[in-house]
Short mmCIF file of C-alpha atoms and ligand atoms in Angstrom, two decimals:
data_model
loop_
_atom_site.label_atom_id
_atom_site.label_comp_id
_atom_site.label_asym_id
_atom_site.label_seq_id
_atom_site.Cartn_x
_atom_site.Cartn_y
_atom_site.Cartn_z
CA MET A 1 62.86 23.75 -28.10
CA ILE A 2 60.61 25.13 -25.37
CA VAL A 3 61.41 28.63 -24.29
CA ILE A 4 60.37 30.06 -20.97
CA THR A 5 60.54 33.72 -19.99
CA GLY A 6 60.83 34.88 -16.49
CA ALA A 7 62.94 31.95 -15.46
CA THR A 8 64.69 34.02 -12.63
CA GLY A 9 61.29 34.73 -11.07
CA GLN A 10 59.56 32.49 -8.55
CA LEU A 11 56.92 30.96 -11.08
CA GLY A 12 59.25 30.57 -14.00
CA ARG A 13 61.96 28.94 -12.01
CA GLY A 14 59.38 26.52 -10.75
CA VAL A 15 58.22 25.71 -14.15
CA VAL A 16 61.86 25.06 -15.38
CA GLU A 17 62.63 22.81 -12.48
CA ARG A 18 59.69 20.73 -13.13
CA LEU A 19 60.13 20.66 -16.94
CA LEU A 20 63.76 19.44 -16.40
CA THR A 21 62.16 16.26 -14.89
CA ARG A 22 60.24 15.46 -18.04
CA VAL A 23 62.44 16.99 -21.09
CA PRO A 24 66.00 16.75 -21.79
CA ALA A 25 67.83 20.00 -20.79
CA ASP A 26 69.07 20.57 -24.31
CA LEU A 27 65.51 21.10 -25.37
CA ILE A 28 64.86 23.75 -22.92
CA GLY A 29 65.62 27.47 -23.30
CA VAL A 30 65.14 30.41 -20.87
CA SER A 31 64.78 33.96 -21.78
CA VAL A 32 65.80 36.07 -18.76
CA ARG A 33 66.70 39.78 -18.23
CA ASP A 34 69.95 38.99 -16.49
CA ALA A 35 71.65 35.83 -17.78
CA SER A 36 74.19 35.86 -14.88
CA ARG A 37 71.21 34.96 -12.47
CA ALA A 38 70.68 31.70 -14.52
CA GLY A 39 74.23 30.46 -14.39
CA ASP A 40 73.20 27.18 -12.60
CA LEU A 41 70.63 26.39 -15.40
CA ALA A 42 73.31 26.97 -18.06
CA ARG A 43 75.65 24.48 -16.32
CA ARG A 44 72.77 22.03 -16.27
CA GLY A 45 72.51 22.30 -20.10
CA VAL A 46 69.73 24.67 -20.49
CA ARG A 47 70.07 27.32 -23.11
CA VAL A 48 70.19 30.69 -21.35
CA ARG A 49 69.71 33.72 -23.45
CA GLN A 50 69.19 37.30 -22.48
CA GLY A 51 65.75 38.67 -23.32
CA ASP A 52 63.69 41.59 -22.18
CA PHE A 53 60.00 42.38 -23.20
CA ASP A 54 61.26 46.02 -23.77
CA ASP A 55 63.78 45.05 -26.29
CA PRO A 56 62.45 43.19 -29.28
CA ALA A 57 65.82 42.35 -30.75
CA SER A 58 66.75 40.63 -27.56
CA LEU A 59 63.52 38.41 -27.71
CA ALA A 60 64.28 37.46 -31.41
CA TYR A 61 67.52 36.06 -30.13
CA ALA A 62 66.10 34.53 -27.03
CA PHE A 63 63.21 32.88 -28.80
CA GLU A 64 65.35 31.47 -31.67
CA GLY A 65 64.24 28.05 -32.81
CA ALA A 66 61.28 27.88 -30.29
CA THR A 67 58.59 25.41 -30.83
CA ARG A 68 56.61 26.76 -27.86
CA VAL A 69 57.06 29.93 -25.80
CA LEU A 70 55.71 30.31 -22.17
CA ILE A 71 55.59 33.95 -21.61
CA ILE A 72 55.41 34.54 -17.80
CA SER A 73 53.65 37.80 -17.21
CA GLY A 74 55.79 40.57 -15.97
CA PRO A 75 54.49 44.16 -15.74
CA ALA A 76 50.77 44.84 -15.30
CA ASP A 77 50.22 46.36 -18.72
CA ALA A 78 49.75 44.55 -21.95
CA ARG A 79 52.27 46.28 -24.08
CA PRO A 80 55.37 44.26 -23.06
CA HIS A 81 53.41 41.03 -23.42
CA ARG A 82 52.40 42.14 -27.08
CA THR A 83 55.98 42.59 -27.83
CA ALA A 84 56.71 38.96 -26.63
CA ILE A 85 53.85 37.47 -28.49
CA GLU A 86 55.04 39.18 -31.71
CA ALA A 87 58.48 37.77 -31.10
CA ALA A 88 57.29 34.30 -30.35
CA THR A 89 55.15 34.41 -33.55
CA ALA A 90 58.15 35.75 -35.61
CA ALA A 91 60.39 32.93 -34.29
CA GLY A 92 57.87 30.35 -35.66
CA ALA A 93 56.52 29.05 -32.38
CA GLY A 94 53.73 26.42 -32.83
CA ARG A 95 52.08 27.49 -29.48
CA ILE A 96 52.26 30.53 -27.39
CA LEU A 97 51.44 30.14 -23.68
CA TYR A 98 50.86 32.94 -21.16
CA THR A 99 50.26 33.17 -17.46
CA SER A 100 46.90 35.19 -17.28
CA HIS A 101 44.82 35.49 -14.08
CA MET A 102 41.41 33.96 -13.15
CA GLY A 103 40.25 37.63 -12.75
CA ALA A 104 41.21 38.78 -16.12
CA ASN A 105 38.54 41.31 -17.05
CA PRO A 106 38.54 44.68 -18.85
CA ALA A 107 36.31 46.19 -16.09
CA SER A 108 38.11 44.99 -13.01
CA PRO A 109 39.31 47.59 -10.59
CA PHE A 110 42.52 45.75 -10.08
CA VAL A 111 44.89 47.12 -12.65
CA PRO A 112 46.62 43.88 -13.91
CA MET A 113 43.24 42.22 -14.71
CA PRO A 114 42.42 44.55 -17.68
CA GLY A 115 46.01 44.08 -18.80
CA HIS A 116 45.53 40.32 -18.87
CA ALA A 117 42.30 40.78 -20.59
CA GLU A 118 44.01 42.84 -23.36
CA THR A 119 46.69 40.26 -23.75
CA GLU A 120 44.20 37.55 -24.10
CA ARG A 121 42.74 39.62 -27.15
CA ASP A 122 46.36 39.86 -28.46
CA LEU A 123 46.76 36.16 -28.35
CA ARG A 124 43.47 35.56 -30.08
CA ALA A 125 44.48 37.76 -32.83
CA CYS A 126 48.11 36.56 -33.23
CA GLY A 127 47.25 33.63 -35.58
CA VAL A 128 49.26 31.17 -33.52
CA PRO A 129 47.66 28.40 -31.31
CA PHE A 130 47.75 29.57 -27.71
CA THR A 131 47.09 28.68 -24.12
CA SER A 132 46.13 31.38 -21.63
CA LEU A 133 46.62 29.89 -18.10
CA ARG A 134 44.02 31.66 -16.09
CA ASN A 135 46.04 31.20 -12.78
CA GLY A 136 44.41 31.51 -9.35
CA PHE A 137 45.39 34.16 -6.94
CA TYR A 138 48.79 33.50 -5.39
CA ALA A 139 48.78 32.02 -1.84
CA THR A 140 51.98 33.92 -1.27
CA THR A 141 49.88 37.14 -0.84
CA ALA A 142 48.02 35.63 2.01
CA VAL A 143 51.36 34.64 3.43
CA HIS A 144 52.53 38.18 3.13
CA PHE A 145 49.61 39.44 5.05
CA VAL A 146 50.09 36.77 7.79
CA THR A 147 53.72 37.55 8.14
CA GLN A 148 52.95 41.37 8.59
CA ALA A 149 50.21 40.47 11.01
CA LEU A 150 52.28 38.43 13.27
CA GLU A 151 54.37 41.60 14.03
CA THR A 152 51.38 43.23 15.74
CA GLY A 153 48.79 40.49 16.15
CA ARG A 154 46.38 42.42 13.96
CA LEU A 155 45.69 41.82 10.37
CA VAL A 156 44.58 45.25 9.17
CA ALA A 157 43.06 45.70 5.58
CA PRO A 158 40.16 47.07 3.92
CA GLU A 159 36.98 45.04 3.47
CA ASP A 160 37.78 42.08 1.27
CA GLY A 161 36.20 39.11 -0.28
CA PRO A 162 36.81 35.42 -0.65
CA VAL A 163 39.69 34.35 -2.64
CA SER A 164 40.58 30.78 -3.94
CA TRP A 165 44.30 31.03 -2.95
CA THR A 166 46.52 29.00 -5.20
CA ALA A 167 50.03 27.62 -4.54
CA HIS A 168 52.82 28.63 -6.95
CA ALA A 169 54.14 24.92 -7.16
CA ASP A 170 50.72 23.85 -8.39
CA LEU A 171 50.50 26.49 -10.99
CA ALA A 172 54.16 25.67 -12.14
CA GLU A 173 53.14 21.92 -12.32
CA ALA A 174 50.18 22.95 -14.46
CA ALA A 175 52.18 25.12 -16.78
CA VAL A 176 54.39 22.15 -17.39
CA VAL A 177 51.43 19.88 -18.22
CA ALA A 178 50.28 22.64 -20.69
CA LEU A 179 53.77 22.75 -22.41
CA THR A 180 54.13 19.10 -22.72
CA GLU A 181 50.80 17.54 -23.18
CA GLU A 182 49.31 18.89 -26.45
CA SER A 183 45.69 18.00 -26.20
CA ARG A 184 44.97 19.05 -22.68
CA LEU A 185 44.87 22.78 -22.81
CA ASP A 186 44.05 25.00 -25.73
CA GLY A 187 42.77 28.73 -25.77
CA ILE A 188 41.75 30.28 -22.50
CA THR A 189 41.62 27.84 -19.55
CA PRO A 190 39.09 27.61 -16.90
CA PRO A 191 40.30 29.22 -13.57
CA LEU A 192 43.22 27.31 -12.19
CA THR A 193 42.42 27.63 -8.48
CA GLY A 194 43.10 26.25 -5.08
CA PRO A 195 40.50 24.01 -3.36
CA GLU A 196 38.70 26.53 -1.27
CA SER A 197 37.65 30.14 -1.07
CA LEU A 198 38.71 32.10 1.98
CA ASP A 199 38.48 35.67 3.02
CA LEU A 200 41.10 37.50 5.29
CA ALA A 201 39.05 36.64 8.47
CA ASP A 202 39.40 33.00 7.50
CA VAL A 203 43.27 33.53 6.75
CA ALA A 204 43.63 35.15 10.23
CA ALA A 205 41.87 32.32 11.80
CA ILE A 206 44.16 29.67 10.21
CA ALA A 207 47.22 31.62 10.95
CA SER A 208 46.06 31.90 14.72
CA ASP A 209 45.50 28.08 14.75
CA LEU A 210 48.82 27.39 13.20
CA THR A 211 50.91 29.75 15.32
CA GLY A 212 49.02 29.56 18.60
CA ARG A 213 48.98 33.35 18.63
CA GLU A 214 45.72 35.19 18.38
CA ILE A 215 45.59 37.23 15.16
CA THR A 216 42.68 39.64 14.95
CA ARG A 217 41.27 40.66 11.51
CA VAL A 218 40.81 44.45 11.74
CA THR A 219 38.66 46.12 8.84
CA VAL A 220 39.40 49.76 8.06
CA SER A 221 37.91 52.15 5.51
CA ASP A 222 39.61 52.47 2.07
CA ASP A 223 40.78 55.73 2.88
CA GLU A 224 42.24 55.05 6.24
CA TRP A 225 44.06 52.06 4.81
CA VAL A 226 45.50 54.12 2.00
CA ALA A 227 46.54 56.69 4.83
CA ARG A 228 48.14 53.95 6.76
CA MET A 229 50.12 52.62 3.86
CA THR A 230 51.48 56.02 2.83
CA ALA A 231 52.26 56.82 6.48
CA HIS A 232 54.42 53.78 6.46
CA GLY A 233 56.32 55.01 3.34
CA ALA A 234 54.43 53.34 0.59
CA PRO A 235 54.03 55.68 -2.50
CA GLU A 236 50.23 56.54 -2.82
CA GLN A 237 50.15 54.96 -6.45
CA GLN A 238 51.16 51.58 -4.78
CA ALA A 239 48.66 51.94 -1.92
CA LEU A 240 45.92 52.58 -4.57
CA PHE A 241 47.06 49.72 -6.80
CA LEU A 242 46.74 47.33 -3.99
CA LEU A 243 43.29 48.97 -2.88
CA GLY A 244 42.13 47.74 -6.31
CA MET A 245 42.82 44.17 -5.35
CA PHE A 246 40.51 44.51 -2.25
CA GLU A 247 37.84 46.17 -4.40
CA ALA A 248 37.97 43.26 -6.93
CA SER A 249 37.89 40.67 -4.27
CA ARG A 250 34.91 42.35 -2.69
CA LYS A 251 33.18 41.99 -6.03
CA GLY A 252 33.94 38.29 -6.07
CA GLU A 253 36.55 38.32 -8.80
CA PHE A 254 38.67 35.89 -7.17
CA ALA A 255 36.20 33.75 -5.37
CA GLU A 256 35.59 30.82 -7.75
CA VAL A 257 36.76 27.48 -6.87
CA ALA A 258 37.16 25.49 -10.10
CA PRO A 259 38.00 21.72 -10.58
CA ALA A 260 40.37 22.38 -13.52
CA LEU A 261 43.66 22.66 -11.61
CA GLY A 262 42.99 19.40 -9.63
CA GLU A 263 42.05 17.56 -12.90
CA LEU A 264 45.26 18.70 -14.54
CA LEU A 265 47.38 17.64 -11.65
CA GLY A 266 45.57 14.45 -10.92
CA ARG A 267 45.41 15.36 -7.26
CA LYS A 268 43.81 17.89 -4.96
CA PRO A 269 45.58 21.30 -5.26
CA ALA A 270 47.36 22.43 -2.15
CA ALA A 271 45.13 24.15 0.63
CA LEU A 272 46.05 27.63 1.88
CA ARG A 273 46.59 26.10 5.26
CA ASP A 274 49.40 23.81 4.00
CA VAL A 275 51.10 26.73 2.12
CA LEU A 276 50.98 28.81 5.30
CA ALA A 277 52.25 26.06 7.52
CA ALA A 278 55.15 25.61 5.15
CA ALA A 279 55.93 29.33 4.92
CA LEU A 280 55.67 29.84 8.65
CA ALA A 281 57.99 26.76 9.34
CA ASN A 282 60.68 28.46 7.18
CA ARG A 283 60.60 31.73 9.01
N1 NAP B 1 48.21 34.94 -10.01
C1 NAP B 1 48.49 35.85 -9.00
O1 NAP B 1 47.83 36.02 -8.07
C2 NAP B 1 49.47 36.75 -9.37
C3 NAP B 1 50.03 37.68 -8.29
C4 NAP B 1 51.10 38.58 -8.62
C5 NAP B 1 51.73 38.42 -9.80
N2 NAP B 1 51.25 37.69 -10.77
C6 NAP B 1 51.81 37.65 -12.09
O2 NAP B 1 52.54 36.40 -12.21
C7 NAP B 1 53.87 36.77 -12.70
C8 NAP B 1 54.82 35.62 -12.21
O3 NAP B 1 54.81 35.54 -10.84
P1 NAP B 1 56.19 35.39 -9.96
O4 NAP B 1 55.72 35.12 -8.60
O5 NAP B 1 57.06 34.44 -10.68
O6 NAP B 1 56.77 36.82 -10.04
P2 NAP B 1 58.23 37.13 -10.00
O7 NAP B 1 59.07 36.38 -9.10
O8 NAP B 1 58.25 38.72 -9.64
O9 NAP B 1 58.80 36.88 -11.49
C9 NAP B 1 58.40 37.89 -12.49
C10 NAP B 1 59.19 37.68 -13.66
O10 NAP B 1 59.01 38.46 -14.81
C11 NAP B 1 60.11 39.02 -15.29
N3 NAP B 1 60.01 40.18 -15.86
C12 NAP B 1 59.51 41.45 -15.30
N4 NAP B 1 59.57 42.39 -16.24
C13 NAP B 1 60.09 41.81 -17.47
C14 NAP B 1 60.42 42.33 -18.66
N5 NAP B 1 60.33 43.56 -19.14
N6 NAP B 1 61.00 41.52 -19.72
C15 NAP B 1 61.27 40.31 -19.38
N7 NAP B 1 60.90 39.62 -18.12
C16 NAP B 1 60.40 40.63 -17.28
C17 NAP B 1 61.17 39.18 -14.00
O11 NAP B 1 62.41 39.28 -14.39
P3 NAP B 1 63.67 39.37 -13.32
O12 NAP B 1 63.76 38.13 -12.83
O13 NAP B 1 64.78 39.87 -14.15
O14 NAP B 1 63.20 40.38 -12.43
C18 NAP B 1 60.77 37.96 -13.25
O15 NAP B 1 61.57 36.83 -13.58
C19 NAP B 1 54.16 38.14 -12.15
O16 NAP B 1 55.22 38.66 -12.98
C20 NAP B 1 52.92 38.73 -12.39
O17 NAP B 1 52.65 39.24 -13.75
C21 NAP B 1 50.27 36.78 -10.72
#
Protein backbone atom coordinates (compact mmCIF):
# COMPACT_ATOMS: atom_id res chain seq x y z
CA MET A 1 0.00 0.00 0.00
CA ILE A 2 1.14 3.53 -0.84
CA VAL A 3 0.49 5.95 2.03
CA ILE A 4 0.40 9.71 1.55
CA THR A 5 0.37 12.30 4.32
CA GLY A 6 -1.14 15.78 3.99
CA ALA A 7 -3.89 14.50 1.70
CA THR A 8 -6.24 17.23 2.92
CA GLY A 9 -3.74 19.84 1.71
CA GLN A 10 -3.37 21.16 -1.82
CA LEU A 11 -0.37 19.14 -3.01
CA GLY A 12 -1.27 15.91 -1.20
CA ARG A 13 -4.79 16.00 -2.58
CA GLY A 14 -3.42 16.51 -6.07
CA VAL A 15 -1.13 13.51 -5.64
CA VAL A 16 -3.96 11.26 -4.45
CA GLU A 17 -6.26 12.27 -7.31
CA ARG A 18 -3.55 11.49 -9.88
CA LEU A 19 -2.52 8.28 -8.12
CA LEU A 20 -6.12 7.06 -8.26
CA THR A 21 -5.86 7.09 -12.07
CA ARG A 22 -2.90 4.67 -11.93
CA VAL A 23 -3.38 2.48 -8.85
CA PRO A 24 -6.49 0.71 -7.43
CA ALA A 25 -8.03 2.71 -4.57
CA ASP A 26 -7.61 -0.16 -2.09
CA LEU A 27 -3.82 0.06 -2.55
CA ILE A 28 -3.80 3.73 -1.50
CA GLY A 29 -3.87 5.01 2.07
CA VAL A 30 -3.88 8.56 3.38
CA SER A 31 -2.65 9.83 6.71
CA VAL A 32 -4.51 13.02 7.59
CA ARG A 33 -4.88 15.09 10.74
CA ASP A 34 -8.67 15.23 10.41
CA ALA A 35 -10.18 12.09 8.85
CA SER A 36 -13.60 13.76 8.53
CA ARG A 37 -12.08 16.00 5.81
CA ALA A 38 -11.22 12.96 3.68
CA GLY A 39 -14.66 11.31 3.71
CA ASP A 40 -14.96 11.41 -0.07
CA LEU A 41 -11.68 9.51 -0.43
CA ALA A 42 -12.92 6.84 2.02
CA ARG A 43 -16.11 6.51 -0.05
CA ARG A 44 -13.97 5.95 -3.14
CA GLY A 45 -12.16 3.07 -1.42
CA VAL A 46 -9.02 4.83 -0.16
CA ARG A 47 -7.90 3.83 3.35
CA VAL A 48 -8.23 6.95 5.49
CA ARG A 49 -6.47 6.99 8.86
CA GLN A 50 -5.80 9.81 11.28
CA GLY A 51 -2.10 10.67 11.59
CA ASP A 52 -0.27 13.68 12.99
CA PHE A 53 3.52 14.22 12.86
CA ASP A 54 3.28 15.32 16.49
CA ASP A 55 1.75 12.00 17.56
CA PRO A 56 4.00 8.98 16.75
CA ALA A 57 1.34 6.45 17.84
CA SER A 58 -1.10 7.88 15.30
CA LEU A 59 1.53 7.51 12.55
CA ALA A 60 2.19 3.87 13.50
CA TYR A 61 -1.51 3.21 12.82
CA ALA A 62 -1.74 5.42 9.72
CA PHE A 63 1.39 3.92 8.11
CA GLU A 64 0.53 0.26 8.96
CA GLY A 65 1.30 -2.03 6.00
CA ALA A 66 2.83 0.77 3.89
CA THR A 67 5.24 -0.30 1.16
CA ARG A 68 5.90 3.37 0.33
CA VAL A 69 5.19 6.52 2.30
CA LEU A 70 5.09 9.99 0.76
CA ILE A 71 5.68 12.53 3.51
CA ILE A 72 4.25 15.85 2.36
CA SER A 73 6.20 18.45 4.32
CA GLY A 74 4.16 20.37 6.86
CA PRO A 75 5.76 22.70 9.39
CA ALA A 76 9.03 24.48 8.54
CA ASP A 77 11.20 22.61 11.05
CA ALA A 78 12.66 19.14 10.66
CA ARG A 79 11.55 17.53 13.93
CA PRO A 80 7.98 16.52 12.86
CA HIS A 81 9.33 15.07 9.62
CA ARG A 82 11.93 13.07 11.57
CA THR A 83 9.05 11.55 13.54
CA ALA A 84 7.33 10.64 10.26
CA ILE A 85 10.53 9.11 8.81
CA GLU A 86 10.94 7.01 11.97
CA ALA A 87 7.32 5.86 11.75
CA ALA A 88 7.65 4.95 8.06
CA THR A 89 10.85 3.02 8.80
CA ALA A 90 9.20 1.18 11.71
CA ALA A 91 6.21 0.33 9.49
CA GLY A 92 8.60 -1.47 7.12
CA ALA A 93 8.21 0.85 4.14
CA GLY A 94 10.54 -0.02 1.26
CA ARG A 95 10.87 3.61 0.16
CA ILE A 96 10.24 6.93 1.87
CA LEU A 97 9.51 9.95 -0.29
CA TYR A 98 9.56 13.53 0.97
CA THR A 99 8.60 16.88 -0.55
CA SER A 100 11.76 18.93 -0.15
CA HIS A 101 12.54 22.20 -1.92
CA MET A 102 14.93 23.30 -4.67
CA GLY A 103 16.41 25.78 -2.16
CA ALA A 104 17.14 23.21 0.59
CA ASN A 105 20.29 24.59 2.16
CA PRO A 106 21.50 24.84 5.78
CA ALA A 107 22.69 28.42 5.22
CA SER A 108 19.56 29.82 3.55
CA PRO A 109 17.98 32.94 5.09
CA PHE A 110 14.52 31.45 4.33
CA VAL A 111 13.63 29.38 7.41
CA PRO A 112 12.08 26.30 5.74
CA MET A 113 15.23 25.70 3.65
CA PRO A 114 17.57 24.69 6.53
CA GLY A 115 14.66 22.53 7.76
CA HIS A 116 14.47 20.70 4.43
CA ALA A 117 18.28 20.25 4.42
CA GLU A 118 18.08 18.72 7.90
CA THR A 119 15.30 16.35 6.82
CA GLU A 120 17.41 15.27 3.85
CA ARG A 121 20.19 14.42 6.33
CA ASP A 122 17.65 12.37 8.31
CA LEU A 123 16.57 10.58 5.14
CA ARG A 124 20.16 9.71 4.25
CA ALA A 125 20.62 8.28 7.75
CA CYS A 126 17.35 6.32 8.02
CA GLY A 127 18.61 3.21 6.24
CA VAL A 128 15.61 2.95 3.88
CA PRO A 129 15.77 3.87 0.17
CA PHE A 130 14.42 7.39 -0.18
CA THR A 131 13.43 10.01 -2.72
CA SER A 132 13.67 13.66 -1.76
CA LEU A 133 11.65 15.61 -4.29
CA ARG A 134 13.33 19.01 -4.58
CA ASN A 135 10.21 20.90 -5.58
CA GLY A 136 10.41 24.26 -7.29
CA PHE A 137 8.90 27.39 -5.77
CA TYR A 138 5.11 27.24 -5.88
CA ALA A 139 3.58 29.45 -8.57
CA THR A 140 0.69 29.98 -6.14
CA THR A 141 2.94 32.40 -4.26
CA ALA A 142 3.16 34.60 -7.36
CA VAL A 143 -0.60 34.29 -7.76
CA HIS A 144 -0.95 35.58 -4.20
CA PHE A 145 1.27 38.61 -4.93
CA VAL A 146 -0.73 39.40 -8.06
CA THR A 147 -4.09 39.02 -6.32
CA GLN A 148 -2.99 41.52 -3.68
CA ALA A 149 -1.51 43.89 -6.28
CA LEU A 150 -4.77 43.97 -8.22
CA GLU A 151 -6.38 45.75 -5.26
CA THR A 152 -4.07 48.77 -5.60
CA GLY A 153 -2.33 48.47 -8.98
CA ARG A 154 0.99 48.26 -7.10
CA LEU A 155 3.02 45.11 -6.40
CA VAL A 156 4.91 46.29 -3.33
CA ALA A 157 7.76 44.11 -2.06
CA PRO A 158 11.42 44.29 -1.06
CA GLU A 159 14.14 43.73 -3.64
CA ASP A 160 13.74 40.20 -4.99
CA GLY A 161 15.41 37.84 -7.41
CA PRO A 162 14.37 35.47 -10.19
CA VAL A 163 12.28 32.42 -9.28
CA SER A 164 11.50 29.38 -11.44
CA TRP A 165 7.82 29.35 -10.44
CA THR A 166 6.36 25.81 -10.55
CA ALA A 167 2.77 24.59 -10.76
CA HIS A 168 1.32 22.43 -7.98
CA ALA A 169 -0.30 20.19 -10.61
CA ASP A 170 3.08 19.41 -12.22
CA LEU A 171 4.70 18.69 -8.86
CA ALA A 172 1.81 16.38 -7.92
CA GLU A 173 2.26 14.50 -11.20
CA ALA A 174 6.01 14.20 -10.58
CA ALA A 175 5.36 12.77 -7.12
CA VAL A 176 3.11 10.13 -8.67
CA VAL A 177 5.86 9.17 -11.12
CA ALA A 178 8.26 8.86 -8.17
CA LEU A 179 5.74 6.71 -6.26
CA THR A 180 4.94 4.36 -9.11
CA GLU A 181 8.02 4.11 -11.34
CA GLU A 182 10.72 2.52 -9.23
CA SER A 183 13.77 3.26 -11.35
CA ARG A 184 13.13 6.93 -12.15
CA LEU A 185 14.00 8.75 -8.92
CA ASP A 186 16.32 7.72 -6.12
CA GLY A 187 17.93 9.92 -3.48
CA ILE A 188 17.88 13.70 -3.78
CA THR A 189 16.34 14.76 -7.10
CA PRO A 190 17.54 17.61 -9.28
CA PRO A 191 15.44 20.77 -8.87
CA LEU A 192 11.91 20.12 -10.20
CA THR A 193 11.18 23.52 -11.67
CA GLY A 194 8.98 25.45 -14.01
CA PRO A 195 10.29 26.43 -17.45
CA GLU A 196 11.50 29.98 -16.80
CA SER A 197 12.90 32.18 -14.09
CA LEU A 198 11.00 35.41 -13.44
CA ASP A 199 11.35 38.17 -10.87
CA LEU A 200 8.44 40.19 -9.48
CA ALA A 201 8.83 42.90 -12.13
CA ASP A 202 8.31 40.17 -14.75
CA VAL A 203 5.35 38.83 -12.76
CA ALA A 204 3.78 42.30 -12.62
CA ALA A 205 4.28 42.72 -16.38
CA ILE A 206 2.59 39.37 -17.13
CA ALA A 207 -0.29 40.21 -14.78
CA SER A 208 -0.71 43.63 -16.47
CA ASP A 209 -0.81 41.94 -19.85
CA LEU A 210 -3.33 39.29 -18.71
CA THR A 211 -5.69 41.70 -16.96
CA GLY A 212 -5.29 44.81 -19.10
CA ARG A 213 -4.66 46.72 -15.88
CA GLU A 214 -1.33 48.45 -15.22
CA ILE A 215 0.38 46.78 -12.25
CA THR A 216 3.51 48.62 -11.15
CA ARG A 217 6.29 46.82 -9.32
CA VAL A 218 7.28 49.02 -6.36
CA THR A 219 10.46 48.12 -4.47
CA VAL A 220 10.67 49.18 -0.83
CA SER A 221 13.45 48.68 1.73
CA ASP A 222 13.33 45.56 3.91
CA ASP A 223 12.57 47.69 7.00
CA GLU A 224 9.76 49.55 5.27
CA TRP A 225 8.24 46.34 4.02
CA VAL A 226 8.26 44.74 7.49
CA ALA A 227 6.72 47.94 8.91
CA ARG A 228 3.99 47.88 6.24
CA MET A 229 3.22 44.22 6.95
CA THR A 230 2.95 44.74 10.70
CA ALA A 231 0.87 47.90 10.17
CA HIS A 232 -1.54 45.69 8.18
CA GLY A 233 -1.83 43.33 11.16
CA ALA A 234 0.79 40.67 10.36
CA PRO A 235 2.79 39.46 13.38
CA GLU A 236 6.41 40.67 13.13
CA GLN A 237 7.66 37.07 13.19
CA GLN A 238 5.58 36.28 10.10
CA ALA A 239 6.84 39.39 8.30
CA LEU A 240 10.45 38.43 9.06
CA PHE A 241 9.77 34.85 7.91
CA LEU A 242 8.54 36.17 4.56
CA LEU A 243 11.41 38.63 4.31
CA GLY A 244 13.71 35.60 4.39
CA MET A 245 12.09 34.43 1.16
CA PHE A 246 13.04 37.69 -0.60
CA GLU A 247 16.56 37.55 0.83
CA ALA A 248 16.99 34.00 -0.47
CA SER A 249 15.57 34.89 -3.89
CA ARG A 250 18.01 37.81 -4.16
CA LYS A 251 20.82 35.32 -3.57
CA GLY A 252 19.51 33.30 -6.51
CA GLU A 253 18.42 30.32 -4.38
CA PHE A 254 15.24 29.80 -6.42
CA ALA A 255 16.53 30.90 -9.83
CA GLU A 256 17.65 27.66 -11.43
CA VAL A 257 15.64 26.30 -14.34
CA ALA A 258 16.33 22.58 -14.65
CA PRO A 259 15.08 20.08 -17.25
CA ALA A 260 14.26 17.32 -14.71
CA LEU A 261 10.56 18.07 -14.21
CA GLY A 262 9.87 18.26 -17.94
CA GLU A 263 11.76 15.00 -18.47
CA LEU A 264 9.70 13.28 -15.76
CA LEU A 265 6.40 14.55 -17.12
CA GLY A 266 7.33 14.00 -20.77
CA ARG A 267 6.15 17.51 -21.59
CA LYS A 268 7.00 21.10 -20.82
CA PRO A 269 5.98 22.11 -17.29
CA ALA A 270 3.33 24.84 -17.00
CA ALA A 271 4.55 28.41 -17.41
CA LEU A 272 3.72 30.97 -14.74
CA ARG A 273 1.68 32.88 -17.31
CA ASP A 274 -0.66 29.87 -17.71
CA VAL A 275 -0.99 29.33 -13.95
CA LEU A 276 -1.77 33.04 -13.46
CA ALA A 277 -4.27 33.09 -16.31
CA ALA A 278 -6.15 30.11 -14.85
CA ALA A 279 -6.13 31.59 -11.34
CA LEU A 280 -7.33 35.00 -12.53
CA ALA A 281 -10.09 33.39 -14.61
CA ASN A 282 -11.41 31.69 -11.45
CA ARG A 283 -11.64 34.93 -9.44
N1 LIG B 1 7.72 24.44 -2.96
C1 LIG B 1 7.27 25.57 -2.41
O1 LIG B 1 7.44 26.67 -2.93
C2 LIG B 1 6.50 25.54 -1.13
C3 LIG B 1 5.83 26.69 -0.72
C4 LIG B 1 5.09 26.63 0.45
C5 LIG B 1 5.05 25.46 1.17
N2 LIG B 1 5.72 24.36 0.74
C6 LIG B 1 5.70 23.07 1.47
O2 LIG B 1 4.90 22.15 0.71
C7 LIG B 1 3.94 21.55 1.59
C8 LIG B 1 2.72 21.12 0.82
O3 LIG B 1 2.19 22.24 0.15
P1 LIG B 1 0.63 22.48 0.07
O4 LIG B 1 0.41 23.57 -0.90
O5 LIG B 1 -0.08 21.19 -0.11
O6 LIG B 1 0.32 23.03 1.53
P2 LIG B 1 -1.00 22.86 2.37
O7 LIG B 1 -2.20 22.88 1.50
O8 LIG B 1 -0.90 23.85 3.49
O9 LIG B 1 -0.86 21.39 2.97
C9 LIG B 1 0.02 21.09 4.00
C10 LIG B 1 -0.41 19.75 4.56
O10 LIG B 1 0.48 19.42 5.64
C11 LIG B 1 -0.34 18.88 6.69
N3 LIG B 1 0.30 19.03 7.99
C12 LIG B 1 0.69 20.19 8.58
N4 LIG B 1 1.16 19.92 9.80
C13 LIG B 1 1.07 18.59 9.98
C14 LIG B 1 1.36 17.70 11.05
N5 LIG B 1 1.87 18.14 12.22
N6 LIG B 1 1.12 16.38 10.89
C15 LIG B 1 0.62 15.91 9.72
N7 LIG B 1 0.32 16.69 8.67
C16 LIG B 1 0.53 18.02 8.81
C17 LIG B 1 -1.62 19.72 6.61
O11 LIG B 1 -2.67 19.06 7.28
P3 LIG B 1 -4.15 19.72 7.39
O12 LIG B 1 -4.78 19.47 6.04
O13 LIG B 1 -4.78 18.98 8.49
O14 LIG B 1 -3.95 21.18 7.66
C18 LIG B 1 -1.84 19.81 5.12
O15 LIG B 1 -2.57 18.72 4.64
C19 LIG B 1 3.70 22.65 2.63
O16 LIG B 1 3.16 22.09 3.80
C20 LIG B 1 5.11 23.19 2.84
O17 LIG B 1 5.87 22.37 3.71
C21 LIG B 1 6.44 24.38 -0.40
